[in-house]
Coordinates of C-alpha atoms in Angstrom, one line a residue:
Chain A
X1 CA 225.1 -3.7 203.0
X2 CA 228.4 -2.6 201.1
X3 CA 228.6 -2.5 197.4
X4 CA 231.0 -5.3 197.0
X5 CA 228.4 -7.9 199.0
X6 CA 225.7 -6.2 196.7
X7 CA 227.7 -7.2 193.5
X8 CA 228.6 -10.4 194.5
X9 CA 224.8 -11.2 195.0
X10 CA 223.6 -10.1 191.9
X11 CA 226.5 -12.1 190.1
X12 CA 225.3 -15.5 192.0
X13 CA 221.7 -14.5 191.1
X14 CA 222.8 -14.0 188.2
X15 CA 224.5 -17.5 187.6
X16 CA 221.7 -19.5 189.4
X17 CA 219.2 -17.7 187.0
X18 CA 221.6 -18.9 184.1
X19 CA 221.9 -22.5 185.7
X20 CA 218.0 -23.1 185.3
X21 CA 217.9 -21.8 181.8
X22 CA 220.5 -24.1 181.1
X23 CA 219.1 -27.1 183.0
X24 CA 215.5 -26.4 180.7
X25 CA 217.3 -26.9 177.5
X26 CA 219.0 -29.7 178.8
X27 CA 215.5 -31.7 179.4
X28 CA 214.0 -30.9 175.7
X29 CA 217.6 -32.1 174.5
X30 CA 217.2 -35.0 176.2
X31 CA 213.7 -35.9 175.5
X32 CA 214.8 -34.7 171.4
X33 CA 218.1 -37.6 172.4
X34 CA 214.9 -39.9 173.3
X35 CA 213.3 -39.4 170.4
X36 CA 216.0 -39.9 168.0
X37 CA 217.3 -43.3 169.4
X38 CA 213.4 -44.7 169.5
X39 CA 214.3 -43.3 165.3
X40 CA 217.6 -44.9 165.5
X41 CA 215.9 -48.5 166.6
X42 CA 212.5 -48.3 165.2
X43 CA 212.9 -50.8 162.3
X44 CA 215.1 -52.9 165.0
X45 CA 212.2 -53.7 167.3
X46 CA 212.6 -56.7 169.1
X47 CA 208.8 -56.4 169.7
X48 CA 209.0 -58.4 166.0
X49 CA 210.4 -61.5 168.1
X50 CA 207.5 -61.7 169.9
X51 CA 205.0 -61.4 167.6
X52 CA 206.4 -64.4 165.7
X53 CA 206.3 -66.3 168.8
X54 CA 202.7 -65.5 168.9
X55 CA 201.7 -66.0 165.0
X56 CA 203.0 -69.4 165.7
X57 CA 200.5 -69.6 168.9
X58 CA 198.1 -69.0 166.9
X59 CA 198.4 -71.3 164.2
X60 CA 199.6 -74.3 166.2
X61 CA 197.0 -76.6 167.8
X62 CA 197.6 -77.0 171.6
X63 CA 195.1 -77.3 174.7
X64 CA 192.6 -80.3 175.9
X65 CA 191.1 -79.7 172.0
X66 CA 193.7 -79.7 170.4
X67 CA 192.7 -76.5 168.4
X68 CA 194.7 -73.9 167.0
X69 CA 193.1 -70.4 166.9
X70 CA 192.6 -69.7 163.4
X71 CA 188.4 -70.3 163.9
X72 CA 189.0 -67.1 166.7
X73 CA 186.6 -64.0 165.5
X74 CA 188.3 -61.1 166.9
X75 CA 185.3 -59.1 165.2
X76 CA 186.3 -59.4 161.3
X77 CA 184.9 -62.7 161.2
X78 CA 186.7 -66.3 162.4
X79 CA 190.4 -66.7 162.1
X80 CA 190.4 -62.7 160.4
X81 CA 193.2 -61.3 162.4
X82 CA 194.1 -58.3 159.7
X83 CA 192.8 -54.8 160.9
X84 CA 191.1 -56.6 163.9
X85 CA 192.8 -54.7 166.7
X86 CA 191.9 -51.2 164.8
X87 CA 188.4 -52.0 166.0
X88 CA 188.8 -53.6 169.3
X89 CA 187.3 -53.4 172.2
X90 CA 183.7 -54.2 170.7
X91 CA 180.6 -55.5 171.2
X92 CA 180.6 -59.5 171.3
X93 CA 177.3 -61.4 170.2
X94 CA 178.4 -64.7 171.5
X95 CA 179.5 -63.3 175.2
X96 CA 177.1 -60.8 174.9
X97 CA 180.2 -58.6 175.9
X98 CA 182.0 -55.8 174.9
X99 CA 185.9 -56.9 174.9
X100 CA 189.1 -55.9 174.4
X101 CA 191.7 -57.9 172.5
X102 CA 192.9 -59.8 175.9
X103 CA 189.7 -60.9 176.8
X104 CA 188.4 -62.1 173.4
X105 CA 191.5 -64.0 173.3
X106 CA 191.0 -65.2 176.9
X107 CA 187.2 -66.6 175.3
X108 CA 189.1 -68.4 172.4
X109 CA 191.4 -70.2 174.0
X110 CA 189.1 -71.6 176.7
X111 CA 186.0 -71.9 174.2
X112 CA 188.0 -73.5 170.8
X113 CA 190.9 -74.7 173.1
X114 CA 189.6 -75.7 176.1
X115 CA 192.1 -74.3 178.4
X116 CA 190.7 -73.4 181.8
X117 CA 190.7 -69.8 182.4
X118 CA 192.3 -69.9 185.7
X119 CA 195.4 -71.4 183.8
X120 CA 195.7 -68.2 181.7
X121 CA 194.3 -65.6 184.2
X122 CA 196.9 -67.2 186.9
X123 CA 200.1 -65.7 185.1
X124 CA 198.5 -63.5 182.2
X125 CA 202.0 -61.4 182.2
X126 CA 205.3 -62.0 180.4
X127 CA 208.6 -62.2 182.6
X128 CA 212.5 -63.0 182.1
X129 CA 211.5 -66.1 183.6
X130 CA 208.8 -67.0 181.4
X131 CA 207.1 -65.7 178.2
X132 CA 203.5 -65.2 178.3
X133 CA 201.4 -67.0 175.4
X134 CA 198.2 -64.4 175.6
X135 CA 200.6 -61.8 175.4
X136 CA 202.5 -63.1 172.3
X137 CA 199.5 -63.6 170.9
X138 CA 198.2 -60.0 171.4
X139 CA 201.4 -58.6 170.0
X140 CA 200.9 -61.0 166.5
X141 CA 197.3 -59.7 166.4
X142 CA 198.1 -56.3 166.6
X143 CA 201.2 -56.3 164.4
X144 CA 198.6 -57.0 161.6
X145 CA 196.6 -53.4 162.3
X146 CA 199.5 -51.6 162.1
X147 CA 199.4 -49.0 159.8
X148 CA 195.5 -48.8 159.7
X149 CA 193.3 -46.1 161.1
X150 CA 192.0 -46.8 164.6
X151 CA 187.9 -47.1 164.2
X152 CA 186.4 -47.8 167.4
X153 CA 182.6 -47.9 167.5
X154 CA 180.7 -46.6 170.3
X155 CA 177.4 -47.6 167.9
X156 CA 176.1 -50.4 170.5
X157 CA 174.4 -49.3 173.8
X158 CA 177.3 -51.4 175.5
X159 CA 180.0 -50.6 173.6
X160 CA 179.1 -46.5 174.5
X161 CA 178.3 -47.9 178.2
X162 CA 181.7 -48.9 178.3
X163 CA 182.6 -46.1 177.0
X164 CA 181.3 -44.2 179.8
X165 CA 182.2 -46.4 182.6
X166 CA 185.6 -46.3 181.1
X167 CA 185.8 -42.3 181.4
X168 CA 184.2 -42.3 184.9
X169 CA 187.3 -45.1 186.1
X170 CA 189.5 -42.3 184.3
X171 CA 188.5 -39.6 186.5
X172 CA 188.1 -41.8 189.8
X173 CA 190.1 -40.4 192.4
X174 CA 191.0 -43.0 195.5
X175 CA 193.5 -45.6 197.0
X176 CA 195.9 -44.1 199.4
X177 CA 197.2 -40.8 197.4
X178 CA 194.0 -39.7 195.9
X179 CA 195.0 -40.4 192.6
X180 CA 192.9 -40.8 189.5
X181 CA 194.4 -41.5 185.8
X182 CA 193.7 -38.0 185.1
X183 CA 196.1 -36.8 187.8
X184 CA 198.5 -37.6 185.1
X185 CA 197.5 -37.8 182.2
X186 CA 194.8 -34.5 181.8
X187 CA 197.6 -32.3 181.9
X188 CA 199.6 -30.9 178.8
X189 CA 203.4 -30.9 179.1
X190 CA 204.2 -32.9 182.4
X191 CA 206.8 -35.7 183.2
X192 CA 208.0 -38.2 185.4
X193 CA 211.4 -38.2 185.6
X194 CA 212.3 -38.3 181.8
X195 CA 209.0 -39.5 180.4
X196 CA 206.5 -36.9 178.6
X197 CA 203.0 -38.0 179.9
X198 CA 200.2 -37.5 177.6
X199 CA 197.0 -36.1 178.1
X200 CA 194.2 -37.8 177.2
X201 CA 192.0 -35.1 176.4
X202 CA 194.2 -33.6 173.9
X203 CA 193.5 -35.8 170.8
X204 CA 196.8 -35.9 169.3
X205 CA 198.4 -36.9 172.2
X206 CA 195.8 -40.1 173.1
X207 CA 196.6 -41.1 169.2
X208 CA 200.3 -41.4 169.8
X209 CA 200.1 -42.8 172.9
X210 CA 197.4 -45.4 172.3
X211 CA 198.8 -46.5 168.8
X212 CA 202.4 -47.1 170.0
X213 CA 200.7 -49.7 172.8
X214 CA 201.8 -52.5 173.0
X215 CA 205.4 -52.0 173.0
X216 CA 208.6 -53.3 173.6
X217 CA 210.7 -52.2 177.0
X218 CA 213.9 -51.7 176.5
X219 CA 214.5 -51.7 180.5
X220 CA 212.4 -54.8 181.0
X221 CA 213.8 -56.6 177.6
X222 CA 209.8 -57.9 176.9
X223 CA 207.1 -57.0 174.9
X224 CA 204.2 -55.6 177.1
X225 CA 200.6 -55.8 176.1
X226 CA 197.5 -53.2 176.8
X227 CA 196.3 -55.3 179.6
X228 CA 199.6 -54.7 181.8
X229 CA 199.8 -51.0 180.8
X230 CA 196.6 -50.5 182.9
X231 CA 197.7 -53.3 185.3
X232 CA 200.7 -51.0 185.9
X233 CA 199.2 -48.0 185.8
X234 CA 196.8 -49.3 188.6
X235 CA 199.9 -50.1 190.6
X236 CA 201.3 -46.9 190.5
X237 CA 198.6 -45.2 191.3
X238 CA 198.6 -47.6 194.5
X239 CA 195.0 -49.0 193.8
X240 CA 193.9 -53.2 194.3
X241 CA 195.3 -54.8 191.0
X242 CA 192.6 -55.1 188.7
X243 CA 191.5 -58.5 187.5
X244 CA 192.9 -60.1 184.5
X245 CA 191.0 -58.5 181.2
X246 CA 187.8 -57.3 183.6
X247 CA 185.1 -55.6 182.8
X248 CA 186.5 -52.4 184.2
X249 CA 189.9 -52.5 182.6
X250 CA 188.0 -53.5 179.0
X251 CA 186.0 -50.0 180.3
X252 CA 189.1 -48.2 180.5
X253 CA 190.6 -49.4 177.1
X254 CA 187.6 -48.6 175.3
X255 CA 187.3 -44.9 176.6
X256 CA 190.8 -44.5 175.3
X257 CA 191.0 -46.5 172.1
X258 CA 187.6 -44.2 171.7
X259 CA 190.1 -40.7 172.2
X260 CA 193.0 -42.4 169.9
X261 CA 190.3 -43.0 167.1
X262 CA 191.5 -41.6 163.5
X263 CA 195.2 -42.6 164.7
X264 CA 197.1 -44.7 162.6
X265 CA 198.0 -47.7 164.7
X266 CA 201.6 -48.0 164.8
X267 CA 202.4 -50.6 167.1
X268 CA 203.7 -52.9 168.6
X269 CA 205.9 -50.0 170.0
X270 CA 209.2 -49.6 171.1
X271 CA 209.5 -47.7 175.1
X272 CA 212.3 -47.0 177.0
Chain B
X1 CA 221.4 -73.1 168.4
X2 CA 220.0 -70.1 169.0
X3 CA 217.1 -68.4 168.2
X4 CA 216.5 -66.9 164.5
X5 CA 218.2 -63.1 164.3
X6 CA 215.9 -60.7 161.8
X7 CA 218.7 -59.6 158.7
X8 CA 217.7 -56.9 156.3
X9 CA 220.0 -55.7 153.8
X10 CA 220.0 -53.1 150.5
X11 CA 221.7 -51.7 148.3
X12 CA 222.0 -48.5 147.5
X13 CA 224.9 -46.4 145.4
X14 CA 227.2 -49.2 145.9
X15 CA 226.8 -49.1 149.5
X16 CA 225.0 -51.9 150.9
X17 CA 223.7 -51.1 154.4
X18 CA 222.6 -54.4 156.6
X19 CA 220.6 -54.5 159.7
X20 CA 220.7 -57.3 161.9
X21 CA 218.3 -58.0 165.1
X22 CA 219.6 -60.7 167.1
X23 CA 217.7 -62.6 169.9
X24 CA 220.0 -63.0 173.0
X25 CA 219.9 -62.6 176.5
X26 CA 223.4 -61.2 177.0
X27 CA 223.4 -61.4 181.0
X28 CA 225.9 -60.1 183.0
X29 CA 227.0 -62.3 185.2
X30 CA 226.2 -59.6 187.7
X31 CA 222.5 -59.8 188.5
X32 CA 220.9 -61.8 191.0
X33 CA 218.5 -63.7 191.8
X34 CA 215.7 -63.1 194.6
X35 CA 217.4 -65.2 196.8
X36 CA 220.9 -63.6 196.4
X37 CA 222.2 -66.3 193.9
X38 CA 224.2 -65.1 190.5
X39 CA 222.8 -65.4 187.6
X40 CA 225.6 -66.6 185.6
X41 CA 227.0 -64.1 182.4
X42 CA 225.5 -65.3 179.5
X43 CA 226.4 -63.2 176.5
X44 CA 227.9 -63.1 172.9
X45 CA 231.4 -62.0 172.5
X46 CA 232.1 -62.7 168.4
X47 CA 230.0 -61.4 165.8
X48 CA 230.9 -62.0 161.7
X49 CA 229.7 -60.4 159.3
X50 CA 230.4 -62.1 155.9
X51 CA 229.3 -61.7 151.9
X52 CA 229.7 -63.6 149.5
X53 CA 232.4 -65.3 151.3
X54 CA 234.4 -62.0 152.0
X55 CA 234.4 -61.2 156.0
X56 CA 232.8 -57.4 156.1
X57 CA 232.5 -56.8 159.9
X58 CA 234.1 -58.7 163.0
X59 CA 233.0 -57.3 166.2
X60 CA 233.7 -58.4 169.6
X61 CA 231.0 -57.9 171.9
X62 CA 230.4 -58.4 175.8
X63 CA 228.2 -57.8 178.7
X64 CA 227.8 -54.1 178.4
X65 CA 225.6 -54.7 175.2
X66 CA 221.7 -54.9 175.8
X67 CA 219.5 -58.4 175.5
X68 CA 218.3 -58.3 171.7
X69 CA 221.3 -56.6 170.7
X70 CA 220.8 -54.1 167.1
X71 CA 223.4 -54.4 165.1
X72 CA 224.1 -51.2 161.9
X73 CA 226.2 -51.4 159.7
X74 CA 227.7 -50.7 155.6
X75 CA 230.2 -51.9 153.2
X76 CA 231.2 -51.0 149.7
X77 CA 229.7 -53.4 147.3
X78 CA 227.3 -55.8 147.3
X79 CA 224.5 -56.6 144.6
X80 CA 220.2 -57.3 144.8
X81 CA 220.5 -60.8 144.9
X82 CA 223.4 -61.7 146.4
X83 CA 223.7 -63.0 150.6
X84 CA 224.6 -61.5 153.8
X85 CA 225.6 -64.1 156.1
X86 CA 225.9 -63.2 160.1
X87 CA 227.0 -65.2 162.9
X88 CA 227.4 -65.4 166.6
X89 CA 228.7 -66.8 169.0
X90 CA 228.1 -66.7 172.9
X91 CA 230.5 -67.5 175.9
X92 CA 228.5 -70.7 176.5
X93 CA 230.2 -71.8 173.0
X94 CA 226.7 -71.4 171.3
X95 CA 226.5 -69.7 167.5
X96 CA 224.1 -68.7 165.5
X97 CA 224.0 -68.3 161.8
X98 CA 221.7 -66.5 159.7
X99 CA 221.6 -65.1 156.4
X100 CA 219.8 -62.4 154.1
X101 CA 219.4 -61.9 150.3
X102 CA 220.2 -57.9 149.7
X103 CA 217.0 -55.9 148.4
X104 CA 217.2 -53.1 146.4

């Protein structure tokens, strides 16, 4: 090998070395850029839309009873709806359930307004087509926690059974790439694409991401509840869809409202 | 008619400073359907800004502007009390109007 070629290699290593660094500091700009338009927007949140689509669910009478929801205990008591989602999922008396805010609002509207289930359960998922009412009405009920401290109670035998189910769905690797939640999200400082993932065993990082759930997406132009987080999540990770506000996807929200507990809630959110 | 658009406005050194949050689809005209029809554009192209009778901001906008569009913006002037009044209007010949009492 002759000096020149010699030189000439160590320049291009040189520069290729030099392109990486370069690329690095273009990601953490990038997610910083991310960061500062969510700032930009924040008090612009289009989530508000839908949350006084859904305070006007709740107050106006519809169904075979002609009921409106304010007699719906969400836990505080009927028709409380301030602080409710800070505590949800929980253990249920009446259902003898523990449930997360879908599901108990799945019970009132079939139990005070009579609507069948399957109605609800059929399409439980906003689209550009058509708004979802259980979904507007999640976003109203936990617009009214925000800014309180998440306070989830694992006191109950079945709210901590939960609980554990929850953490054992976490971890459960299957469906046709071996995936598990925690494929993703047990890992500090990993992305997909542009997105920071959190890690769920790192406290701080559960808090921000549960408390900014559910949220507004920009790229979808609708308000997304909890329930099609996990929904989606399942999707991606190529497993059966789960069953509207079932007992394993209540699981799953309890074990991680449990890990964002001491958060402030700051939601409904505002994603990409 | 619309739906309702979310107005804030304050005040603050003479500068009042007035956020609007509008609720529009603002389609392209360039998206399709499943079955390959066009959805047709759908969007708002005027937006005026006026206080207290005196037009602030005039803004044309179009399809390159997101659904629920955030609108920013100041002017000298302005007291607590006093309105903010924004319209719209869309290519469908639709307009909204809306209004805001500045805070402090």
């Amino acid at each position: 090998m002759n000096t020149s070629r010699l030189t000439r290699m160590i320049l291009v290593l040189a520069l290729a070395a030099s392109g990486a660094a370069q690329a690095a500091d273009d990601s953490a700009s990038d997610s910083d850029k991310i960061e500062a338009y969510r700032e930009m927007i924040s008090d612009g949140n289009p989530a508000e839309f839908d949350e006084m689509r859904g305070e006007e669910l709740w107050k106006k009478p519809a169904g075979p009873k002609n009921a409106s929801l304010e007699k719906c205990d969400l836990g505080k008591g009927a028709g409380v709806v301030k602080g409710a989602y800070a505590a949800l999922p929980r253990y249920f008396k009446d259902t003898k359930k523990v449930q997360d805010l879908e599901s108990r609002l799945l019970t009132c509207m079939t139990t005070l307004q009579g609507i069948p289930e399957a109605d609800i359960t059929a399409k439980p998922f906003a689209s550009d087509k058509k708004p979802s009412d259980i979904s507007s009405l999640a976003t109203y009920v936990v617009g009214q926690s925000k800014g309180m401290k998440m306070a989830v109670s694992t006191k109950h035998p079945k709210e901590k059974e939960a609980y554990e189910i929850g953490k054992r769905i976490f971890n459960y690797r299957a469906g046709p790439y071996d995936f598990a939640c925690s494929t993703c999200h047990a890992t500090s400082d990993v992305r997909i694409r542009m997105q920071d993932l959190p890690n769920f065993n790192v406290k701080a990082d559960a808090q921000s991401a549960y408390s900014s759930w559910p949220a507004y997406r920009v790229s979808q132009g609708l308000t997304r509840s909890f329930q099609w987080r996990l929904n989606d999540c399942f999707r991606q990770q190529r497993f059966p869809e789960p069953k509207f506000a079932s007992e394993a996807t209540v699981a799953l929200t309890m074990y991680l409202a449990v890990s964002a507990n001491g958060a402030d809630y700051a939601g409904p959110g505002l994603k990409r | 008619m619309g739906n309702p658009m979310k107005i804030r406005a304050s005040v603050k050194d003479g500068v009042t400073e007035v956020k609007v949050l509008m609720q529009h689809e603002m389609e392209t005209g360039l998206r399709k359907e499943a079955d390959g029809t066009l959805v047709p554009a759908w969007f708002i192209t005027e937006v005026k800004a006026q206080h207290q009778g005196r037009t602030v901001l005039e803004a044309q906008y179009g399809q390159s502007i997101s659904k629920n569009p955030y609108l920013l913006f100041r002017f000298k002037g302005g007291a607590v009390g006093e309105k903010v009044t924004v319209t719209w209007m869309d290519n469908k010949g639709d307009t909204r109007t809306d209004e805001a009492a500045i805070a402090a």
